[in-house]
């Protein structure tokens, strides 16, 4: 069975409530006919409620950018899976490289200690993924290698390890229903895109890890996105690859026209 492509906008730390509403209102009519692709927007927490209202009645789904694995408790600053479903979220991004403290664009003011403070590990990704699934959310689990890892010939092994540890203990059915995003860290926010054949190859590596650990059916069903400088000009070529089932879009998702063009490129 063909996999439904999924294009998600990760707004990161952008947009006030009013700006978020404006963006979605401009986006809605542009993607109204794009019924062959799942469209997701992931605003910051502060704009979730407003965006939920704005997307009501459209086929645009709501997602969050992170989640904690506990249901409730003394975890200042954290947001529980049930709070996200309560806020109308269907999707949640987990393990983004920026949450893992791995940035595509070097941050000169960020010391090693500050980067570690972001604190995501494969184990926290695993806990968050299990908790999200238990709450009925669809996780978008991000994996990807740094430039140093790629240069050292370790990209495949790094990604395989992230997939195995991040998804450890899930059932085949859970994996079949989720989304994995391949985001090479060096291509995020840099304007550098991974070569299309290489992006397709790595998504195939991810699918083969899923096949080995969870079986052929899960591998056939799981949707694997590419993310990292996806733009209107390169989206169609990327999304036409057999292993790539849409994209996770940062900068180009902050503007309705460019995001709509990217959504349509997945049709
Ligand atoms: P850019 O599209 O800005 O490179 O960001 C990609 C990304 O990190 C999406 O999660």
mmCIF file of N, CA, C and O and ligand atoms in Angstrom, residues 8-12 14 93 96-98 105 140 142 181 183-192 225-231 247-254 262, ligand 1:
data_model
loop_
_atom_site.group_PDB
_atom_site.id
_atom_site.type_symbol
_atom_site.label_atom_id
_atom_site.label_comp_id
_atom_site.label_asym_id
_atom_site.label_seq_id
_atom_site.Cartn_x
_atom_site.Cartn_y
_atom_site.Cartn_z
ATOM 1 N N UNK A 8 5.452 18.520 7.347
ATOM 2 C CA UNK A 8 5.243 19.194 8.626
ATOM 3 C C UNK A 8 6.112 20.435 8.701
ATOM 4 O O UNK A 8 7.278 20.419 8.309
ATOM 5 N N UNK A 9 5.531 21.501 9.215
ATOM 6 C CA UNK A 9 6.281 22.734 9.435
ATOM 7 C C UNK A 9 6.691 22.812 10.895
ATOM 8 O O UNK A 9 5.836 22.779 11.781
ATOM 9 N N UNK A 10 7.994 22.864 11.126
ATOM 10 C CA UNK A 10 8.511 23.048 12.480
ATOM 11 C C UNK A 10 8.852 24.523 12.626
ATOM 12 O O UNK A 10 9.849 24.986 12.080
ATOM 13 N N UNK A 11 8.001 25.235 13.355
ATOM 14 C CA UNK A 11 8.184 26.687 13.447
ATOM 15 C C UNK A 11 9.285 27.077 14.417
ATOM 16 O O UNK A 11 9.634 28.253 14.528
ATOM 17 N N UNK A 12 9.783 26.099 15.167
ATOM 18 C CA UNK A 12 10.846 26.373 16.146
ATOM 19 C C UNK A 12 10.421 27.538 17.053
ATOM 20 O O UNK A 12 9.256 27.629 17.408
ATOM 21 N N UNK A 14 9.581 30.665 16.718
ATOM 22 C CA UNK A 14 9.138 31.776 15.880
ATOM 23 C C UNK A 14 7.627 31.938 16.014
ATOM 24 O O UNK A 14 6.926 30.960 16.244
ATOM 25 N N UNK A 93 6.877 16.419 17.655
ATOM 26 C CA UNK A 93 8.282 16.228 17.243
ATOM 27 C C UNK A 93 9.064 15.793 18.477
ATOM 28 O O UNK A 93 8.912 16.376 19.554
ATOM 29 N N UNK A 96 14.481 16.349 18.159
ATOM 30 C CA UNK A 96 15.073 17.233 17.156
ATOM 31 C C UNK A 96 16.530 17.499 17.514
ATOM 32 O O UNK A 96 16.880 17.589 18.694
ATOM 33 N N UNK A 97 17.368 17.667 16.506
ATOM 34 C CA UNK A 97 18.802 17.840 16.789
ATOM 35 C C UNK A 97 19.039 19.051 17.690
ATOM 36 O O UNK A 97 19.969 19.053 18.501
ATOM 37 N N UNK A 98 18.181 20.078 17.547
ATOM 38 C CA UNK A 98 18.367 21.251 18.404
ATOM 39 C C UNK A 98 18.030 20.924 19.863
ATOM 40 O O UNK A 98 18.602 21.514 20.776
ATOM 41 N N UNK A 105 23.951 25.185 12.429
ATOM 42 C CA UNK A 105 24.716 26.423 12.312
ATOM 43 C C UNK A 105 25.474 26.594 13.626
ATOM 44 O O UNK A 105 24.865 26.589 14.683
ATOM 45 N N UNK A 140 6.928 12.226 15.744
ATOM 46 C CA UNK A 140 7.833 12.442 14.606
ATOM 47 C C UNK A 140 9.234 12.423 15.216
ATOM 48 O O UNK A 140 9.666 13.414 15.822
ATOM 49 N N UNK A 142 13.131 12.464 15.303
ATOM 50 C CA UNK A 142 14.188 12.984 14.435
ATOM 51 C C UNK A 142 15.523 12.284 14.691
ATOM 52 O O UNK A 142 15.905 12.072 15.850
ATOM 53 N N UNK A 181 11.970 11.317 11.034
ATOM 54 C CA UNK A 181 12.501 12.381 10.175
ATOM 55 C C UNK A 181 14.018 12.257 10.120
ATOM 56 O O UNK A 181 14.679 12.290 11.162
ATOM 57 N N UNK A 183 17.109 14.144 9.487
ATOM 58 C CA UNK A 183 17.564 15.524 9.389
ATOM 59 C C UNK A 183 19.074 15.570 9.623
ATOM 60 O O UNK A 183 19.519 15.581 10.778
ATOM 61 N N UNK A 184 19.858 15.584 8.540
ATOM 62 C CA UNK A 184 21.300 15.723 8.728
ATOM 63 C C UNK A 184 21.583 17.072 9.401
ATOM 64 O O UNK A 184 21.142 18.114 8.899
ATOM 65 N N UNK A 185 22.276 17.042 10.525
ATOM 66 C CA UNK A 185 22.434 18.255 11.331
ATOM 67 C C UNK A 185 23.074 19.377 10.519
ATOM 68 O O UNK A 185 22.682 20.540 10.617
ATOM 69 N N UNK A 186 24.025 19.011 9.658
ATOM 70 C CA UNK A 186 24.764 20.000 8.874
ATOM 71 C C UNK A 186 23.897 20.663 7.805
ATOM 72 O O UNK A 186 24.308 21.663 7.213
ATOM 73 N N UNK A 187 22.711 20.132 7.550
ATOM 74 C CA UNK A 187 21.831 20.709 6.517
ATOM 75 C C UNK A 187 20.711 21.541 7.117
ATOM 76 O O UNK A 187 19.867 22.060 6.392
ATOM 77 N N UNK A 188 20.683 21.663 8.445
ATOM 78 C CA UNK A 188 19.582 22.373 9.094
ATOM 79 C C UNK A 188 19.910 23.852 9.239
ATOM 80 O O UNK A 188 20.889 24.218 9.895
ATOM 81 N N UNK A 189 19.104 24.672 8.575
ATOM 82 C CA UNK A 189 19.255 26.123 8.690
ATOM 83 C C UNK A 189 20.512 26.649 8.032
ATOM 84 O O UNK A 189 20.911 27.783 8.260
ATOM 85 N N UNK A 190 21.159 25.827 7.207
ATOM 86 C CA UNK A 190 22.428 26.221 6.605
ATOM 87 C C UNK A 190 22.290 26.554 5.129
ATOM 88 O O UNK A 190 23.219 27.087 4.528
ATOM 89 N N UNK A 191 21.125 26.199 4.543
ATOM 90 C CA UNK A 191 20.977 26.343 3.100
ATOM 91 C C UNK A 191 21.574 25.162 2.348
ATOM 92 O O UNK A 191 21.373 25.007 1.149
ATOM 93 N N UNK A 192 22.320 24.324 3.041
ATOM 94 C CA UNK A 192 22.887 23.105 2.435
ATOM 95 C C UNK A 192 21.832 22.015 2.476
ATOM 96 O O UNK A 192 21.297 21.722 3.545
ATOM 97 N N UNK A 225 10.482 11.104 6.715
ATOM 98 C CA UNK A 225 10.603 12.428 6.106
ATOM 99 C C UNK A 225 12.077 12.797 5.961
ATOM 100 O O UNK A 225 12.919 12.343 6.738
ATOM 101 N N UNK A 226 12.344 13.694 5.015
ATOM 102 C CA UNK A 226 13.651 14.352 4.963
ATOM 103 C C UNK A 226 13.476 15.766 5.510
ATOM 104 O O UNK A 226 12.470 16.437 5.209
ATOM 105 N N UNK A 227 14.443 16.240 6.277
ATOM 106 C CA UNK A 227 14.427 17.619 6.749
ATOM 107 C C UNK A 227 15.820 18.208 6.697
ATOM 108 O O UNK A 227 16.818 17.516 6.933
ATOM 109 N N UNK A 228 15.895 19.498 6.383
ATOM 110 C CA UNK A 228 17.181 20.187 6.288
ATOM 111 C C UNK A 228 17.210 21.020 5.031
ATOM 112 O O UNK A 228 17.458 20.501 3.947
ATOM 113 N N UNK A 229 16.870 22.315 5.185
ATOM 114 C CA UNK A 229 16.866 23.245 4.056
ATOM 115 C C UNK A 229 15.966 22.793 2.905
ATOM 116 O O UNK A 229 16.309 22.956 1.735
ATOM 117 N N UNK A 230 14.809 22.225 3.246
ATOM 118 C CA UNK A 230 13.807 21.954 2.210
ATOM 119 C C UNK A 230 13.201 23.295 1.791
ATOM 120 O O UNK A 230 12.824 24.113 2.633
ATOM 121 N N UNK A 231 13.151 23.519 0.488
ATOM 122 C CA UNK A 231 12.651 24.780 -0.074
ATOM 123 C C UNK A 231 11.712 24.447 -1.227
ATOM 124 O O UNK A 231 11.731 23.322 -1.730
ATOM 125 N N UNK A 247 8.380 15.853 4.103
ATOM 126 C CA UNK A 247 9.471 16.606 4.718
ATOM 127 C C UNK A 247 9.108 17.247 6.042
ATOM 128 O O UNK A 247 7.934 17.469 6.356
ATOM 129 N N UNK A 248 10.162 17.534 6.801
ATOM 130 C CA UNK A 248 10.041 18.327 8.026
ATOM 131 C C UNK A 248 10.760 19.642 7.710
ATOM 132 O O UNK A 248 11.962 19.653 7.437
ATOM 133 N N UNK A 249 9.995 20.727 7.724
ATOM 134 C CA UNK A 249 10.453 21.981 7.133
ATOM 135 C C UNK A 249 10.596 23.045 8.212
ATOM 136 O O UNK A 249 9.658 23.273 8.986
ATOM 137 N N UNK A 250 11.740 23.702 8.269
ATOM 138 C CA UNK A 250 11.960 24.768 9.231
ATOM 139 C C UNK A 250 11.689 26.128 8.617
ATOM 140 O O UNK A 250 10.546 26.565 8.493
ATOM 141 N N UNK A 251 12.749 26.798 8.190
ATOM 142 C CA UNK A 251 12.655 28.177 7.714
ATOM 143 C C UNK A 251 11.577 28.422 6.674
ATOM 144 O O UNK A 251 10.823 29.409 6.764
ATOM 145 N N UNK A 252 11.457 27.510 5.699
ATOM 146 C CA UNK A 252 10.499 27.718 4.608
ATOM 147 C C UNK A 252 9.061 27.457 5.041
ATOM 148 O O UNK A 252 8.126 27.668 4.258
ATOM 149 N N UNK A 253 8.858 27.019 6.283
ATOM 150 C CA UNK A 253 7.491 26.815 6.789
ATOM 151 C C UNK A 253 6.962 28.058 7.495
ATOM 152 O O UNK A 253 5.809 28.096 7.927
ATOM 153 N N UNK A 254 7.805 29.083 7.599
ATOM 154 C CA UNK A 254 7.415 30.283 8.343
ATOM 155 C C UNK A 254 6.657 31.275 7.482
ATOM 156 O O UNK A 254 6.254 32.331 7.947
ATOM 157 N N UNK A 262 5.701 23.807 -0.945
ATOM 158 C CA UNK A 262 6.369 22.565 -0.511
ATOM 159 C C UNK A 262 5.334 21.459 -0.298
ATOM 160 O O UNK A 262 5.552 20.312 -0.687
HETATM 161 P P1 LIG B 1 15.435 24.244 7.952
HETATM 162 O O1 LIG B 1 14.356 23.824 6.984
HETATM 163 O O2 LIG B 1 15.332 25.675 8.368
HETATM 164 O O3 LIG B 1 16.788 23.836 7.481
HETATM 165 O O4 LIG B 1 15.142 23.404 9.309
HETATM 166 C C1 LIG B 1 14.944 22.043 9.210
HETATM 167 C C2 LIG B 1 14.486 21.540 10.520
HETATM 168 O O5 LIG B 1 15.222 21.509 11.486
HETATM 169 C C3 LIG B 1 13.091 21.100 10.639
HETATM 170 O O6 LIG B 1 12.864 20.434 11.845
#
